Tab-separated table of C-alpha atoms and ligand atoms in Angstrom:
chain	number	residue	atom	x	y	z
A	1	THR	CA	-93.497	-46.113	77.776
A	2	VAL	CA	-90.165	-45.614	76.145
A	3	LEU	CA	-88.318	-42.417	76.991
A	4	SER	CA	-86.569	-40.748	74.047
A	5	ASP	CA	-83.029	-39.389	74.086
A	6	LYS	CA	-84.473	-35.873	74.263
A	7	ASP	CA	-85.740	-36.480	77.787
A	8	PHE	CA	-82.216	-37.163	78.941
A	9	GLN	CA	-80.583	-34.229	77.154
A	10	LEU	CA	-78.954	-32.336	80.010
A	11	LYS	CA	-77.808	-28.850	79.263
A	12	HIS	CA	-75.214	-26.970	81.261
A	13	PRO	CA	-76.521	-23.597	82.429
A	14	LEU	CA	-74.390	-20.493	82.061
A	15	ASN	CA	-74.170	-17.946	84.869
A	16	THR	CA	-76.475	-15.568	82.994
A	17	LYS	CA	-78.340	-15.260	79.734
A	18	TRP	CA	-76.327	-13.736	76.866
A	19	THR	CA	-77.538	-11.977	73.745
A	20	LEU	CA	-75.599	-11.831	70.498
A	21	TRP	CA	-76.040	-8.676	68.417
A	22	TYR	CA	-74.820	-7.900	64.924
A	23	THR	CA	-74.174	-4.507	63.328
A	24	LYS	CA	-74.903	-4.812	59.641
A	25	PRO	CA	-72.765	-2.497	57.505
A	26	PRO	CA	-74.818	0.228	55.828
A	27	VAL	CA	-75.247	-0.276	52.089
A	28	ASP	CA	-77.410	2.732	51.342
A	29	LYS	CA	-78.062	6.125	52.852
A	30	SER	CA	-81.654	5.365	53.899
A	31	GLU	CA	-80.570	2.982	56.669
A	32	SER	CA	-80.752	4.256	60.245
A	33	TRP	CA	-78.691	3.014	63.176
A	34	SER	CA	-81.681	1.096	64.533
A	35	ASP	CA	-81.960	-0.682	61.181
A	36	LEU	CA	-78.351	-1.759	61.455
A	37	LEU	CA	-77.881	-2.879	65.083
A	38	ARG	CA	-80.022	-5.935	65.720
A	39	PRO	CA	-80.143	-8.785	68.251
A	40	VAL	CA	-79.465	-12.118	66.563
A	41	THR	CA	-80.288	-14.598	69.315
A	42	SER	CA	-80.008	-15.308	73.060
A	43	PHE	CA	-78.760	-18.317	74.951
A	44	LYS	CA	-78.433	-19.567	78.550
A	45	THR	CA	-76.549	-22.859	78.216
A	46	VAL	CA	-73.128	-24.033	77.061
A	47	GLU	CA	-74.688	-26.303	74.466
A	48	GLU	CA	-76.748	-23.480	72.943
A	49	PHE	CA	-73.616	-21.316	72.779
A	50	TRP	CA	-71.745	-23.937	70.758
A	51	ALA	CA	-74.671	-24.488	68.400
A	52	ILE	CA	-74.861	-20.744	67.709
A	53	HIS	CA	-71.084	-20.346	67.418
A	54	ASN	CA	-70.969	-23.119	64.822
A	55	ALA	CA	-73.898	-21.683	62.835
A	56	ILE	CA	-72.732	-18.087	62.387
A	57	PRO	CA	-69.962	-16.612	60.215
A	58	LYS	CA	-66.681	-15.981	62.008
A	59	PRO	CA	-65.109	-12.492	62.164
A	60	ARG	CA	-62.781	-13.230	59.236
A	61	TYR	CA	-65.797	-13.938	57.027
A	62	LEU	CA	-67.652	-10.751	57.921
A	63	PRO	CA	-67.817	-7.707	55.635
A	64	PHE	CA	-66.048	-4.515	56.729
A	65	LYS	CA	-67.962	-2.281	59.156
A	66	SER	CA	-69.565	-5.334	60.807
A	67	ASP	CA	-69.576	-5.781	64.569
A	68	TYR	CA	-70.469	-8.690	66.778
A	69	HIS	CA	-71.560	-7.820	70.327
A	70	LEU	CA	-72.230	-10.323	73.104
A	71	PHE	CA	-73.967	-8.747	76.104
A	72	ARG	CA	-75.416	-9.996	79.347
A	73	GLU	CA	-79.190	-10.355	79.624
A	74	ASP	CA	-80.915	-7.481	77.815
A	75	ILE	CA	-78.133	-4.908	78.063
A	76	ARG	CA	-78.032	-3.016	74.765
A	77	PRO	CA	-74.526	-2.865	73.225
A	78	GLU	CA	-74.590	0.938	73.298
A	79	TRP	CA	-72.776	3.102	75.777
A	80	GLU	CA	-75.962	5.068	76.488
A	81	ASP	CA	-77.609	1.980	77.995
A	82	PRO	CA	-77.791	2.736	81.757
A	83	THR	CA	-75.770	-0.408	82.553
A	84	ASN	CA	-72.947	0.794	80.292
A	85	ALA	CA	-73.158	4.550	80.803
A	86	GLN	CA	-70.884	4.736	83.899
A	87	GLY	CA	-68.450	2.213	82.473
A	88	GLY	CA	-65.912	1.825	79.737
A	89	LYS	CA	-64.020	-0.659	77.616
A	90	TRP	CA	-60.678	-2.377	77.489
A	91	THR	CA	-59.879	-2.392	73.803
A	92	TYR	CA	-57.119	-3.733	71.570
A	93	GLN	CA	-56.531	-2.703	67.985
A	94	PHE	CA	-55.056	-5.473	65.839
A	95	LYS	CA	-52.995	-4.319	62.869
A	96	GLY	CA	-52.650	-6.063	59.527
A	97	LYS	CA	-54.270	-9.291	58.425
A	98	THR	CA	-54.544	-11.112	61.827
A	99	PRO	CA	-55.401	-14.654	60.645
A	100	GLU	CA	-55.776	-15.758	64.267
A	101	ILE	CA	-58.655	-13.347	64.913
A	102	ASP	CA	-61.341	-16.061	64.802
A	103	ASP	CA	-59.526	-17.978	67.521
A	104	LEU	CA	-58.962	-14.879	69.656
A	105	TRP	CA	-62.610	-13.850	69.355
A	106	MET	CA	-63.667	-17.347	70.402
A	107	ARG	CA	-61.321	-17.231	73.394
A	108	SER	CA	-62.859	-13.879	74.369
A	109	LEU	CA	-66.367	-15.329	74.173
A	110	LEU	CA	-65.402	-18.342	76.281
A	111	ALA	CA	-63.740	-16.173	78.924
A	112	VAL	CA	-66.835	-14.011	79.168
A	113	ILE	CA	-69.586	-16.653	79.208
A	114	GLY	CA	-67.479	-18.903	81.469
A	115	GLU	CA	-66.938	-15.949	83.836
A	116	THR	CA	-63.175	-16.506	83.913
A	117	ILE	CA	-62.402	-12.994	82.637
A	118	ASP	CA	-62.879	-11.765	86.214
A	119	GLU	CA	-63.254	-13.011	89.799
A	120	ASP	CA	-66.977	-12.326	89.774
A	121	ASP	CA	-69.700	-11.162	87.436
A	122	SER	CA	-70.133	-7.660	88.789
A	123	GLU	CA	-68.099	-5.728	86.207
A	124	ILE	CA	-68.401	-7.535	82.890
A	125	ASN	CA	-71.240	-6.349	80.643
A	126	GLY	CA	-70.116	-7.700	77.312
A	127	VAL	CA	-67.530	-8.221	74.598
A	128	VAL	CA	-67.386	-6.649	71.130
A	129	THR	CA	-65.440	-7.198	67.941
A	130	ASN	CA	-65.255	-4.618	65.150
A	131	VAL	CA	-64.340	-5.657	61.617
A	132	ARG	CA	-62.733	-2.735	59.779
A	133	LYS	CA	-60.451	-2.198	56.796
A	134	ASN	CA	-57.644	-0.950	59.047
A	135	GLY	CA	-57.841	-4.026	61.282
A	136	TYR	CA	-59.909	-5.842	63.887
A	137	LYS	CA	-60.688	-4.628	67.383
A	138	ILE	CA	-61.831	-6.658	70.374
A	139	ALA	CA	-63.104	-4.947	73.513
A	140	ILE	CA	-64.477	-5.925	76.925
A	141	TRP	CA	-67.189	-3.576	78.200
A	142	THR	CA	-67.346	-2.930	81.932
A	143	LYS	CA	-69.975	-1.556	84.268
A	144	SER	CA	-67.686	0.984	85.928
A	145	ALA	CA	-64.797	3.155	84.783
A	146	ASP	CA	-63.202	4.079	88.111
A	147	ASN	CA	-62.707	0.789	89.985
A	148	LYS	CA	-59.001	0.720	89.172
A	149	GLU	CA	-58.291	-2.522	91.040
A	150	ALA	CA	-60.998	-4.511	89.301
A	151	LEU	CA	-60.289	-2.945	85.915
A	152	THR	CA	-56.564	-3.702	86.156
A	153	ARG	CA	-57.344	-7.304	87.076
A	154	ILE	CA	-59.720	-7.613	84.121
A	155	GLY	CA	-57.279	-5.937	81.739
A	156	SER	CA	-54.452	-8.304	82.720
A	157	LYS	CA	-56.652	-11.324	82.181
A	158	PHE	CA	-57.891	-9.954	78.870
A	159	LYS	CA	-54.292	-9.528	77.655
A	160	THR	CA	-53.740	-13.238	78.331
A	161	VAL	CA	-56.934	-14.196	76.553
A	162	LEU	CA	-55.825	-12.201	73.502
A	163	LYS	CA	-52.311	-13.720	73.740
A	164	LEU	CA	-50.759	-10.250	73.803
A	165	GLY	CA	-47.098	-9.774	74.669
A	166	GLU	CA	-45.652	-7.344	77.182
A	167	GLU	CA	-45.087	-4.632	74.590
A	168	ALA	CA	-48.693	-4.731	73.299
A	169	GLN	CA	-50.803	-1.829	74.532
A	170	LEU	CA	-54.238	-2.552	75.897
A	171	GLU	CA	-56.184	0.674	76.519
A	172	PHE	CA	-59.158	1.466	78.728
A	173	PHE	CA	-61.566	4.176	77.578
A	174	PRO	CA	-64.449	5.358	79.740
A	175	HIS	CA	-67.565	5.555	77.551
A	176	SER	CA	-67.928	9.192	78.619
A	177	THR	CA	-64.964	9.958	76.314
A	178	ALA	CA	-66.664	8.333	73.318
A	179	SER	CA	-67.841	11.640	71.859
A	180	GLU	CA	-64.414	13.294	72.141
A	181	LYS	CA	-62.362	13.844	69.003
A	182	HIS	CA	-59.162	12.310	70.398
A	183	PRO	CA	-60.132	10.273	73.473
A	184	GLN	CA	-57.293	9.454	75.838
A	185	PRO	CA	-57.223	6.120	77.658
A	186	SER	CA	-57.587	6.393	81.415
A	187	LEU	CA	-55.638	3.152	81.903
A	188	VAL	CA	-53.006	1.365	79.811
A	189	LEU	CA	-51.614	-2.139	80.328
B	1	MET	CA	-71.804	-17.866	90.339
B	2	ILE	CA	-71.457	-20.503	87.628
B	3	ARG	CA	-68.021	-20.655	85.996
B	4	TYR	CA	-66.471	-22.801	83.273
B	5	THR	CA	-62.853	-22.791	82.222
B	6	GLU	CA	-62.029	-22.791	78.527
B	7	GLU	CA	-61.180	-26.501	78.814
B	8	GLU	CA	-64.516	-27.317	80.413
B	9	LEU	CA	-66.382	-25.399	77.734
B	10	PHE	CA	-64.492	-27.307	75.008
B	11	GLN	CA	-65.293	-30.613	76.710
B	12	LEU	CA	-68.981	-29.746	76.420
B	13	LYS	CA	-68.759	-28.933	72.711
B	14	PRO	CA	-71.233	-31.184	70.870
B	15	VAL	CA	-69.791	-33.468	68.171
B	16	SER	CA	-72.845	-33.272	65.949
B	17	ASP	CA	-74.745	-30.335	64.478
B	18	LEU	CA	-77.250	-28.846	66.886
B	19	PRO	CA	-80.330	-26.888	65.877
B	20	VAL	CA	-80.423	-23.179	66.713
B	21	ASN	CA	-83.435	-21.092	67.684
B	22	PHE	CA	-82.994	-18.466	64.972
B	23	ASP	CA	-82.809	-18.500	61.183
B	24	ALA	CA	-79.070	-18.985	60.658
B	25	GLU	CA	-79.481	-19.337	56.906
B	26	GLU	CA	-81.221	-15.997	56.686
B	27	PHE	CA	-78.510	-14.425	58.818
B	28	ARG	CA	-75.792	-15.747	56.542
B	29	ALA	CA	-77.758	-14.580	53.481
B	30	ILE	CA	-77.906	-11.030	54.892
B	31	ILE	CA	-74.131	-11.058	55.365
B	32	ASP	CA	-73.454	-12.513	51.916
B	33	LYS	CA	-75.681	-9.835	50.385
B	34	VAL	CA	-73.703	-7.071	52.096
B	35	LYS	CA	-70.441	-8.580	50.837
B	36	GLU	CA	-71.845	-8.682	47.323
B	37	ILE	CA	-72.891	-5.026	47.451
B	38	GLN	CA	-69.592	-3.947	49.002
B	39	GLU	CA	-67.735	-5.758	46.255
B	40	LEU	CA	-69.777	-3.995	43.561
B	41	GLN	CA	-69.239	-0.633	45.239
B	42	GLU	CA	-65.499	-1.312	45.374
B	43	GLU	CA	-65.428	-2.229	41.684
B	44	GLU	CA	-67.357	0.914	40.829
B	45	TYR	CA	-64.968	3.003	42.905
B	46	GLN	CA	-61.931	1.450	41.207
B	47	GLN	CA	-63.464	2.218	37.821
B	48	PHE	CA	-63.804	5.941	38.521
B	49	HIS	CA	-60.508	6.393	40.313
B	50	ARG	CA	-58.009	4.879	37.947
C	201	ZN	ZN1	-71.707	-31.687	83.464
C	202	ZN	ZN1	-62.285	10.660	42.178
C-alpha cells in the first residue's frame, strides 16, 4: 500500500486547548448578551492556530464594539466564570489609529499559546482585544488578583510583548472592581 | 509544560492554506453584515444631525 502525505502530517501540540470567542456588536435592541458572545472555534496544535489566524479578520478589519477573546480550555471569557472570578486583567488602552494593532494582537496570541507570557501556566486564563471608536484595548486575564510577584512578572512581560515604552501605563484591575463606576487599578507598571 | 517561543511558532507557520474546522466564510459574512449595518446607521445619524 502507498501511504499518503496525510499519514505523515505531524502536528505540534500546544500546552492546552484554546478557544477563540467573538463578541458581535449589537445591531438591534432585541439581541441579548448570549446572542452576541459566541465561541468561534477551538484548537490544540500550532498548525491549527495558524490556519485559524489566517482565516479570520484581523482586529483592524473588525467593526466597532467587537471583541476577540482567546481562553484556555472551556473557560468562558466572562469575569463571572469561576476560573476568572478571583482574578483580574492587565490591560492597555491604545489611543488613536494604532496601525500596528494587528501585529501586537498576534504577538499577544503567540505569547499566550506558546506559554512565554509567564514562567508557568498557572495564572494565565486568556487574552482579549476590544475594538472601540476611542481606540483598541488588549488585556491578559489572570486567575488570581493578589499574587503580586506573579502578576508583576506577567505585567512586565506583557509590556514587552506590546512593545510599550517606560512611560506607557499598563494597569491591573481585579475583576471584582468591574461593576464599579470608576475602578482603580490595584497595580500599575 | 509545552512552550514555544515566537520564533518557533513562526517557523511552524504553514506556507500553504490550511483548512479550518469551522465555517470561516460564514464568520466573515457575519462581520461584513455588521459593518454594513453600522455604516447605514452612521449615515442615518449624520443625516439627522447636520
Ligand atoms: Zn517539531
Ligand atoms: Zn439630534
